[in-house]
Amino acid sequence: MSDGPEATYPIKAAQTSYRVLEALEELNGAGISELAAETDLPKSSVHNHLSTLREMEYVAKEGSTYRISLKYLSLGTHARSRRQVYEVSKSEVDELAADTGELANLMVEEHGRGVYVYSRHGDDAVNVDARIGHRVHLHSTALGKAILAHRDPDEVTDMLDRHGMPRMTAETIQSRDVLFDELETIRDQGIAFDRQERLEGLHCVAAPILDKDREVRGAISVSGPVNRLNGERYEEEIPSLLRKAVNVIELNMAYS
């Protein structure tokens, strides 16, 4: 699968600017010397790109430290609001968090990776790295596997070729054959499980969201610590809640 034709004549300056921005995100803010070391770019080049980005208000400066500005929040919020699945899923994700007391999430796929686009914490929810906009490898999460299960196998293979299957924990699936076997089971059952595959100590259950043409538009999940998400609650109660929520979401997508 391709998201579109590759650029015939890539703009090197634009590519460099985004390398700098991605390094800023990774470092959670940095000075010129640190960014130059992280990107393997000359300090003068880093300074020029930062100055331009700051002039355009995409980067802010605090003392000698540069940070990504809140202007990206406006862009991200706009991009998220353009997805119907986000608008129709929010109330159901909220209800899942309230009913379970755990962390409930909505994820979509973009450029072969999973992106968290909405999240709600229940009263007992744990804090994990599932912030809005965070991108993850699809093979290591219940949400991602729920999405992959409803994509064409050739598309899945292409995503894996592009992004690999990095090991996140000792439980992360490393074999493509094992992954494809599990995706078949997920298609049959409508439920995906993450058994400490992305984060140690965390279990997750997810269900795909399909449109009226049976194309996958995203997935919702409930996550929690292993000591709370296990046994019947993990394997039956929460999957049942997810199926009910997905039913409502899919109806609202079809008729809104």
PDB file of C-alpha atoms in Angstrom:
ATOM      1  CA  MET A   1       0.000   0.000   0.000  1.00  0.00           C
ATOM      2  CA  SER A   2       1.188   3.517  -0.750  1.00  0.00           C
ATOM      3  CA  ASP A   3      -0.149   6.774   0.653  1.00  0.00           C
ATOM      4  CA  GLY A   4       0.551   8.425  -2.674  1.00  0.00           C
ATOM      5  CA  PRO A   5       3.369   8.914  -5.189  1.00  0.00           C
ATOM      6  CA  GLU A   6       6.797   9.706  -3.828  1.00  0.00           C
ATOM      7  CA  ALA A   7       8.127  13.204  -4.420  1.00  0.00           C
ATOM      8  CA  THR A   8       9.988  13.359  -7.733  1.00  0.00           C
ATOM      9  CA  TYR A   9      12.164  16.206  -6.507  1.00  0.00           C
ATOM     10  CA  PRO A  10      12.175  16.204  -2.684  1.00  0.00           C
ATOM     11  CA  ILE A  11      12.752  19.612  -1.118  1.00  0.00           C
ATOM     12  CA  LYS A  12      15.853  19.051   0.978  1.00  0.00           C
ATOM     13  CA  ALA A  13      15.342  22.188   3.074  1.00  0.00           C
ATOM     14  CA  ALA A  14      11.844  21.064   4.059  1.00  0.00           C
ATOM     15  CA  GLN A  15      13.136  17.609   4.933  1.00  0.00           C
ATOM     16  CA  THR A  16      15.827  19.149   7.120  1.00  0.00           C
ATOM     17  CA  SER A  17      13.348  21.397   8.918  1.00  0.00           C
ATOM     18  CA  TYR A  18      11.225  18.408   9.826  1.00  0.00           C
ATOM     19  CA  ARG A  19      14.288  16.475  10.977  1.00  0.00           C
ATOM     20  CA  VAL A  20      14.947  19.347  13.369  1.00  0.00           C
ATOM     21  CA  LEU A  21      11.324  19.425  14.534  1.00  0.00           C
ATOM     22  CA  GLU A  22      11.238  15.668  15.117  1.00  0.00           C
ATOM     23  CA  ALA A  23      14.468  15.896  17.084  1.00  0.00           C
ATOM     24  CA  LEU A  24      12.952  18.691  19.182  1.00  0.00           C
ATOM     25  CA  GLU A  25      10.018  16.449  19.987  1.00  0.00           C
ATOM     26  CA  GLU A  26      12.250  13.483  20.798  1.00  0.00           C
ATOM     27  CA  LEU A  27      14.468  15.575  23.082  1.00  0.00           C
ATOM     28  CA  ASN A  28      11.522  17.441  24.641  1.00  0.00           C
ATOM     29  CA  GLY A  29      13.209  20.721  23.780  1.00  0.00           C
ATOM     30  CA  ALA A  30      16.891  21.390  23.182  1.00  0.00           C
ATOM     31  CA  GLY A  31      19.584  23.897  22.390  1.00  0.00           C
ATOM     32  CA  ILE A  32      21.412  24.290  19.091  1.00  0.00           C
ATOM     33  CA  SER A  33      24.421  22.153  20.056  1.00  0.00           C
ATOM     34  CA  GLU A  34      22.260  19.285  21.299  1.00  0.00           C
ATOM     35  CA  LEU A  35      20.112  19.384  18.166  1.00  0.00           C
ATOM     36  CA  ALA A  36      23.165  19.472  15.915  1.00  0.00           C
ATOM     37  CA  ALA A  37      24.497  16.351  17.621  1.00  0.00           C
ATOM     38  CA  GLU A  38      21.107  14.614  17.450  1.00  0.00           C
ATOM     39  CA  THR A  39      20.537  15.366  13.751  1.00  0.00           C
ATOM     40  CA  ASP A  40      24.184  15.215  12.636  1.00  0.00           C
ATOM     41  CA  LEU A  41      23.780  18.657  11.063  1.00  0.00           C
ATOM     42  CA  PRO A  42      26.113  21.671  11.292  1.00  0.00           C
ATOM     43  CA  LYS A  43      25.224  24.120  14.080  1.00  0.00           C
ATOM     44  CA  SER A  44      24.848  26.901  11.507  1.00  0.00           C
ATOM     45  CA  SER A  45      22.282  24.869   9.566  1.00  0.00           C
ATOM     46  CA  VAL A  46      20.333  24.020  12.718  1.00  0.00           C
ATOM     47  CA  HIS A  47      20.348  27.680  13.737  1.00  0.00           C
ATOM     48  CA  ASN A  48      19.046  28.798  10.328  1.00  0.00           C
ATOM     49  CA  HIS A  49      16.200  26.290  10.346  1.00  0.00           C
ATOM     50  CA  LEU A  50      15.252  27.110  13.944  1.00  0.00           C
ATOM     51  CA  SER A  51      15.285  30.836  13.214  1.00  0.00           C
ATOM     52  CA  THR A  52      12.989  30.373  10.230  1.00  0.00           C
ATOM     53  CA  LEU A  53      10.627  28.098  12.156  1.00  0.00           C
ATOM     54  CA  ARG A  54      10.576  30.545  15.051  1.00  0.00           C
ATOM     55  CA  GLU A  55       9.799  33.443  12.715  1.00  0.00           C
ATOM     56  CA  MET A  56       6.845  31.423  11.388  1.00  0.00           C
ATOM     57  CA  GLU A  57       5.824  30.666  15.018  1.00  0.00           C
ATOM     58  CA  TYR A  58       6.246  26.898  14.721  1.00  0.00           C
ATOM     59  CA  VAL A  59       9.057  26.942  17.278  1.00  0.00           C
ATOM     60  CA  ALA A  60       9.289  28.862  20.557  1.00  0.00           C
ATOM     61  CA  LYS A  61      12.453  29.807  22.448  1.00  0.00           C
ATOM     62  CA  GLU A  62      12.919  29.876  26.216  1.00  0.00           C
ATOM     63  CA  GLY A  63      16.378  31.128  27.096  1.00  0.00           C
ATOM     64  CA  SER A  64      18.699  29.001  24.954  1.00  0.00           C
ATOM     65  CA  THR A  65      16.187  26.148  24.647  1.00  0.00           C
ATOM     66  CA  TYR A  66      13.937  25.717  21.628  1.00  0.00           C
ATOM     67  CA  ARG A  67      10.590  23.940  21.825  1.00  0.00           C
ATOM     68  CA  ILE A  68       7.825  23.039  19.387  1.00  0.00           C
ATOM     69  CA  SER A  69       5.193  25.757  19.653  1.00  0.00           C
ATOM     70  CA  LEU A  70       1.503  25.488  20.370  1.00  0.00           C
ATOM     71  CA  LYS A  71       0.783  26.404  16.758  1.00  0.00           C
ATOM     72  CA  TYR A  72       1.001  22.693  16.035  1.00  0.00           C
ATOM     73  CA  LEU A  73      -1.844  22.136  18.485  1.00  0.00           C
ATOM     74  CA  SER A  74      -4.127  24.101  16.182  1.00  0.00           C
ATOM     75  CA  LEU A  75      -3.020  22.082  13.151  1.00  0.00           C
ATOM     76  CA  GLY A  76      -3.382  18.774  14.957  1.00  0.00           C
ATOM     77  CA  THR A  77      -6.795  19.658  16.346  1.00  0.00           C
ATOM     78  CA  HIS A  78      -7.955  20.590  12.867  1.00  0.00           C
ATOM     79  CA  ALA A  79      -6.632  17.339  11.371  1.00  0.00           C
ATOM     80  CA  ARG A  80      -8.316  15.292  14.085  1.00  0.00           C
ATOM     81  CA  SER A  81     -11.664  17.054  13.716  1.00  0.00           C
ATOM     82  CA  ARG A  82     -11.719  16.158  10.019  1.00  0.00           C
ATOM     83  CA  ARG A  83     -12.049  12.470  10.868  1.00  0.00           C
ATOM     84  CA  GLN A  84     -15.649  11.384  11.336  1.00  0.00           C
ATOM     85  CA  VAL A  85     -14.628   8.473  13.534  1.00  0.00           C
ATOM     86  CA  TYR A  86     -13.230  10.898  16.116  1.00  0.00           C
ATOM     87  CA  GLU A  87     -16.422  12.922  16.372  1.00  0.00           C
ATOM     88  CA  VAL A  88     -18.728   9.919  16.717  1.00  0.00           C
ATOM     89  CA  SER A  89     -16.478   7.915  19.060  1.00  0.00           C
ATOM     90  CA  LYS A  90     -15.762  10.413  21.831  1.00  0.00           C
ATOM     91  CA  SER A  91     -18.879   9.812  23.906  1.00  0.00           C
ATOM     92  CA  GLU A  92     -18.474   6.029  23.739  1.00  0.00           C
ATOM     93  CA  VAL A  93     -14.811   6.251  24.769  1.00  0.00           C
ATOM     94  CA  ASP A  94     -15.858   8.470  27.677  1.00  0.00           C
ATOM     95  CA  GLU A  95     -18.455   5.903  28.730  1.00  0.00           C
ATOM     96  CA  LEU A  96     -15.968   3.035  28.526  1.00  0.00           C
ATOM     97  CA  ALA A  97     -13.591   4.896  30.838  1.00  0.00           C
ATOM     98  CA  ALA A  98     -16.390   5.668  33.291  1.00  0.00           C
ATOM     99  CA  ASP A  99     -17.777   2.109  33.284  1.00  0.00           C
ATOM    100  CA  THR A 100     -14.425   0.351  33.669  1.00  0.00           C
ATOM    101  CA  GLY A 101     -12.472   2.922  35.667  1.00  0.00           C
ATOM    102  CA  GLU A 102      -9.587   2.294  33.278  1.00  0.00           C
ATOM    103  CA  LEU A 103      -7.920   4.084  30.367  1.00  0.00           C
ATOM    104  CA  ALA A 104      -9.957   4.138  27.137  1.00  0.00           C
ATOM    105  CA  ASN A 105      -8.443   5.145  23.789  1.00  0.00           C
ATOM    106  CA  LEU A 106      -9.263   5.743  20.145  1.00  0.00           C
ATOM    107  CA  MET A 107      -6.586   5.059  17.532  1.00  0.00           C
ATOM    108  CA  VAL A 108      -6.423   5.523  13.767  1.00  0.00           C
ATOM    109  CA  GLU A 109      -3.788   4.422  11.250  1.00  0.00           C
ATOM    110  CA  GLU A 110      -1.811   6.972   9.297  1.00  0.00           C
ATOM    111  CA  HIS A 111       1.278   6.351   7.164  1.00  0.00           C
ATOM    112  CA  GLY A 112       1.461   2.781   8.450  1.00  0.00           C
ATOM    113  CA  ARG A 113       1.562   3.647  12.145  1.00  0.00           C
ATOM    114  CA  GLY A 114      -1.035   3.931  14.880  1.00  0.00           C
ATOM    115  CA  VAL A 115      -1.930   7.403  16.158  1.00  0.00           C
ATOM    116  CA  TYR A 116      -3.801   8.027  19.413  1.00  0.00           C
ATOM    117  CA  VAL A 117      -6.461  10.631  18.623  1.00  0.00           C
ATOM    118  CA  TYR A 118      -8.639  10.529  21.757  1.00  0.00           C
ATOM    119  CA  SER A 119      -8.187   9.299  25.297  1.00  0.00           C
ATOM    120  CA  ARG A 120     -10.164   9.290  28.534  1.00  0.00           C
ATOM    121  CA  HIS A 121      -9.009   8.292  32.019  1.00  0.00           C
ATOM    122  CA  GLY A 122     -11.353   6.446  34.355  1.00  0.00           C
ATOM    123  CA  ASP A 123     -11.126   6.906  38.110  1.00  0.00           C
ATOM    124  CA  ASP A 124      -8.474   4.188  38.499  1.00  0.00           C
ATOM    125  CA  ALA A 125      -6.662   4.620  35.176  1.00  0.00           C
ATOM    126  CA  VAL A 126      -2.891   4.340  35.001  1.00  0.00           C
ATOM    127  CA  ASN A 127      -0.767   6.967  33.263  1.00  0.00           C
ATOM    128  CA  VAL A 128       1.054   5.544  30.237  1.00  0.00           C
ATOM    129  CA  ASP A 129       2.581   7.000  27.071  1.00  0.00           C
ATOM    130  CA  ALA A 130      -0.663   7.133  25.109  1.00  0.00           C
ATOM    131  CA  ARG A 131      -0.863  10.895  24.750  1.00  0.00           C
ATOM    132  CA  ILE A 132      -2.872  12.394  21.922  1.00  0.00           C
ATOM    133  CA  GLY A 133      -0.831  12.351  18.723  1.00  0.00           C
ATOM    134  CA  HIS A 134       1.597   9.694  19.967  1.00  0.00           C
ATOM    135  CA  ARG A 135       2.543   7.277  17.171  1.00  0.00           C
ATOM    136  CA  VAL A 136       3.218   3.590  17.749  1.00  0.00           C
ATOM    137  CA  HIS A 137       3.987   0.455  15.767  1.00  0.00           C
ATOM    138  CA  LEU A 138       0.748  -1.323  14.957  1.00  0.00           C
ATOM    139  CA  HIS A 139       1.967  -4.891  15.553  1.00  0.00           C
ATOM    140  CA  SER A 140       2.621  -4.292  19.269  1.00  0.00           C
ATOM    141  CA  THR A 141      -0.772  -2.986  20.394  1.00  0.00           C
ATOM    142  CA  ALA A 142      -4.287  -4.387  20.612  1.00  0.00           C
ATOM    143  CA  LEU A 143      -5.543  -1.257  18.858  1.00  0.00           C
ATOM    144  CA  GLY A 144      -3.037  -1.661  16.054  1.00  0.00           C
ATOM    145  CA  LYS A 145      -3.736  -5.354  15.580  1.00  0.00           C
ATOM    146  CA  ALA A 146      -7.493  -4.659  15.482  1.00  0.00           C
ATOM    147  CA  ILE A 147      -6.828  -2.246  12.610  1.00  0.00           C
ATOM    148  CA  LEU A 148      -4.357  -4.504  10.783  1.00  0.00           C
ATOM    149  CA  ALA A 149      -6.789  -7.436  10.956  1.00  0.00           C
ATOM    150  CA  HIS A 150      -9.131  -5.564   8.629  1.00  0.00           C
ATOM    151  CA  ARG A 151      -6.571  -4.363   6.135  1.00  0.00           C
ATOM    152  CA  ASP A 152      -5.540  -6.219   3.008  1.00  0.00           C
ATOM    153  CA  PRO A 153      -2.636  -8.609   3.777  1.00  0.00           C
ATOM    154  CA  ASP A 154      -0.515  -6.943   1.094  1.00  0.00           C
ATOM    155  CA  GLU A 155      -1.067  -3.579   2.791  1.00  0.00           C
ATOM    156  CA  VAL A 156      -0.068  -5.076   6.131  1.00  0.00           C
ATOM    157  CA  THR A 157       3.076  -6.528   4.581  1.00  0.00           C
ATOM    158  CA  ASP A 158       3.925  -3.117   3.136  1.00  0.00           C
ATOM    159  CA  MET A 159       3.513  -1.453   6.543  1.00  0.00           C
ATOM    160  CA  LEU A 160       5.760  -4.046   8.155  1.00  0.00           C
ATOM    161  CA  ASP A 161       8.358  -3.599   5.414  1.00  0.00           C
ATOM    162  CA  ARG A 162       8.359   0.151   5.996  1.00  0.00           C
ATOM    163  CA  HIS A 163       8.359   0.237   9.785  1.00  0.00           C
ATOM    164  CA  GLY A 164       9.578  -3.179  10.893  1.00  0.00           C
ATOM    165  CA  MET A 165       8.481  -5.098  13.977  1.00  0.00           C
ATOM    166  CA  PRO A 166      10.635  -3.702  16.788  1.00  0.00           C
ATOM    167  CA  ARG A 167      10.592  -5.530  20.106  1.00  0.00           C
ATOM    168  CA  MET A 168       8.973  -3.359  22.751  1.00  0.00           C
ATOM    169  CA  THR A 169       8.869  -5.986  25.509  1.00  0.00           C
ATOM    170  CA  ALA A 170       9.659  -9.691  25.872  1.00  0.00           C
ATOM    171  CA  GLU A 171       6.067 -10.386  24.770  1.00  0.00           C
ATOM    172  CA  THR A 172       6.080  -8.387  21.526  1.00  0.00           C
ATOM    173  CA  ILE A 173       5.242 -10.485  18.462  1.00  0.00           C
ATOM    174  CA  GLN A 174       8.373 -10.876  16.342  1.00  0.00           C
ATOM    175  CA  SER A 175       7.230 -13.350  13.685  1.00  0.00           C
ATOM    176  CA  ARG A 176       5.136 -12.266  10.723  1.00  0.00           C
ATOM    177  CA  ASP A 177       3.574 -15.734  10.530  1.00  0.00           C
ATOM    178  CA  VAL A 178       2.496 -15.510  14.166  1.00  0.00           C
ATOM    179  CA  LEU A 179       1.128 -12.003  13.598  1.00  0.00           C
ATOM    180  CA  PHE A 180      -0.890 -12.980  10.528  1.00  0.00           C
ATOM    181  CA  ASP A 181      -2.330 -16.003  12.366  1.00  0.00           C
ATOM    182  CA  GLU A 182      -3.429 -13.715  15.194  1.00  0.00           C
ATOM    183  CA  LEU A 183      -4.915 -11.199  12.766  1.00  0.00           C
ATOM    184  CA  GLU A 184      -7.076 -13.964  11.331  1.00  0.00           C
ATOM    185  CA  THR A 185      -8.355 -14.793  14.815  1.00  0.00           C
ATOM    186  CA  ILE A 186      -9.067 -11.107  15.470  1.00  0.00           C
ATOM    187  CA  ARG A 187     -11.088 -10.877  12.248  1.00  0.00           C
ATOM    188  CA  ASP A 188     -13.177 -13.837  13.350  1.00  0.00           C
ATOM    189  CA  GLN A 189     -13.730 -12.664  16.940  1.00  0.00           C
ATOM    190  CA  GLY A 190     -13.851  -8.895  16.467  1.00  0.00           C
ATOM    191  CA  ILE A 191     -11.576  -8.422  19.488  1.00  0.00           C
ATOM    192  CA  ALA A 192      -7.812  -7.975  19.851  1.00  0.00           C
ATOM    193  CA  PHE A 193      -5.665  -8.465  22.950  1.00  0.00           C
ATOM    194  CA  ASP A 194      -2.342  -6.940  23.961  1.00  0.00           C
ATOM    195  CA  ARG A 195      -0.725  -9.111  26.622  1.00  0.00           C
ATOM    196  CA  GLN A 196       2.105  -6.835  27.777  1.00  0.00           C
ATOM    197  CA  GLU A 197       3.292  -6.562  24.166  1.00  0.00           C
ATOM    198  CA  ARG A 198       3.960  -2.816  24.164  1.00  0.00           C
ATOM    199  CA  LEU A 199       4.365  -2.001  27.851  1.00  0.00           C
ATOM    200  CA  GLU A 200       5.332  -4.388  30.620  1.00  0.00           C
ATOM    201  CA  GLY A 201       2.601  -4.801  33.206  1.00  0.00           C
ATOM    202  CA  LEU A 202      -0.154  -3.486  30.928  1.00  0.00           C
ATOM    203  CA  HIS A 203      -3.003  -5.445  29.348  1.00  0.00           C
ATOM    204  CA  CYS A 204      -5.226  -4.010  26.636  1.00  0.00           C
ATOM    205  CA  VAL A 205      -8.388  -5.097  24.806  1.00  0.00           C
ATOM    206  CA  ALA A 206      -9.457  -3.438  21.540  1.00  0.00           C
ATOM    207  CA  ALA A 207     -12.148  -3.639  18.879  1.00  0.00           C
ATOM    208  CA  PRO A 208     -12.071  -2.319  15.288  1.00  0.00           C
ATOM    209  CA  ILE A 209     -14.476   0.313  13.962  1.00  0.00           C
ATOM    210  CA  LEU A 210     -15.743  -0.411  10.445  1.00  0.00           C
ATOM    211  CA  ASP A 211     -17.694   1.865   8.120  1.00  0.00           C
ATOM    212  CA  LYS A 212     -20.727   0.827   6.074  1.00  0.00           C
ATOM    213  CA  ASP A 213     -18.394  -0.508   3.363  1.00  0.00           C
ATOM    214  CA  ARG A 214     -16.626  -2.658   5.996  1.00  0.00           C
ATOM    215  CA  GLU A 215     -13.466  -0.568   5.736  1.00  0.00           C
ATOM    216  CA  VAL A 216     -11.627  -0.107   9.036  1.00  0.00           C
ATOM    217  CA  ARG A 217     -11.597   3.489  10.276  1.00  0.00           C
ATOM    218  CA  GLY A 218      -9.958   3.023  13.657  1.00  0.00           C
ATOM    219  CA  ALA A 219     -10.191   1.067  16.882  1.00  0.00           C
ATOM    220  CA  ILE A 220     -11.132   1.658  20.511  1.00  0.00           C
ATOM    221  CA  SER A 221      -9.623   0.032  23.572  1.00  0.00           C
ATOM    222  CA  VAL A 222      -9.552  -0.336  27.324  1.00  0.00           C
ATOM    223  CA  SER A 223      -6.153  -0.661  29.016  1.00  0.00           C
ATOM    224  CA  GLY A 224      -5.141  -1.385  32.571  1.00  0.00           C
ATOM    225  CA  PRO A 225      -2.598  -3.093  34.812  1.00  0.00           C
ATOM    226  CA  VAL A 226      -2.294  -6.865  34.587  1.00  0.00           C
ATOM    227  CA  ASN A 227      -3.511  -7.347  38.169  1.00  0.00           C
ATOM    228  CA  ARG A 228      -6.865  -5.715  37.280  1.00  0.00           C
ATOM    229  CA  LEU A 229      -7.295  -6.753  33.644  1.00  0.00           C
ATOM    230  CA  ASN A 230      -7.211 -10.529  33.814  1.00  0.00           C
ATOM    231  CA  GLY A 231      -9.467 -13.561  33.857  1.00  0.00           C
ATOM    232  CA  GLU A 232     -13.157 -13.119  33.031  1.00  0.00           C
ATOM    233  CA  ARG A 233     -12.994  -9.324  33.217  1.00  0.00           C
ATOM    234  CA  TYR A 234     -10.225  -9.228  30.618  1.00  0.00           C
ATOM    235  CA  GLU A 235     -11.500 -11.968  28.332  1.00  0.00           C
ATOM    236  CA  GLU A 236     -15.280 -11.480  28.507  1.00  0.00           C
ATOM    237  CA  GLU A 237     -16.598  -8.427  30.362  1.00  0.00           C
ATOM    238  CA  ILE A 238     -14.508  -5.718  28.698  1.00  0.00           C
ATOM    239  CA  PRO A 239     -14.751  -7.299  25.202  1.00  0.00           C
ATOM    240  CA  SER A 240     -18.540  -7.232  25.624  1.00  0.00           C
ATOM    241  CA  LEU A 241     -18.460  -3.535  26.539  1.00  0.00           C
ATOM    242  CA  LEU A 242     -16.255  -2.803  23.534  1.00  0.00           C
ATOM    243  CA  ARG A 243     -18.564  -4.635  21.132  1.00  0.00           C
ATOM    244  CA  LYS A 244     -21.543  -2.618  22.404  1.00  0.00           C
ATOM    245  CA  ALA A 245     -19.627   0.647  22.055  1.00  0.00           C
ATOM    246  CA  VAL A 246     -18.492  -0.206  18.528  1.00  0.00           C
ATOM    247  CA  ASN A 247     -22.053  -1.042  17.543  1.00  0.00           C
ATOM    248  CA  VAL A 248     -23.176   2.449  18.592  1.00  0.00           C
ATOM    249  CA  ILE A 249     -20.214   4.131  16.878  1.00  0.00           C
ATOM    250  CA  GLU A 250     -20.740   2.279  13.611  1.00  0.00           C
ATOM    251  CA  LEU A 251     -24.449   3.130  13.563  1.00  0.00           C
ATOM    252  CA  ASN A 252     -23.683   6.791  14.171  1.00  0.00           C
ATOM    253  CA  MET A 253     -21.060   6.755  11.417  1.00  0.00           C
ATOM    254  CA  ALA A 254     -23.510   5.193   8.981  1.00  0.00           C
ATOM    255  CA  TYR A 255     -26.425   7.541   9.657  1.00  0.00           C
ATOM    256  CA  SER A 256     -24.930  10.811  10.889  1.00  0.00           C
TER     257      SER A 256
END
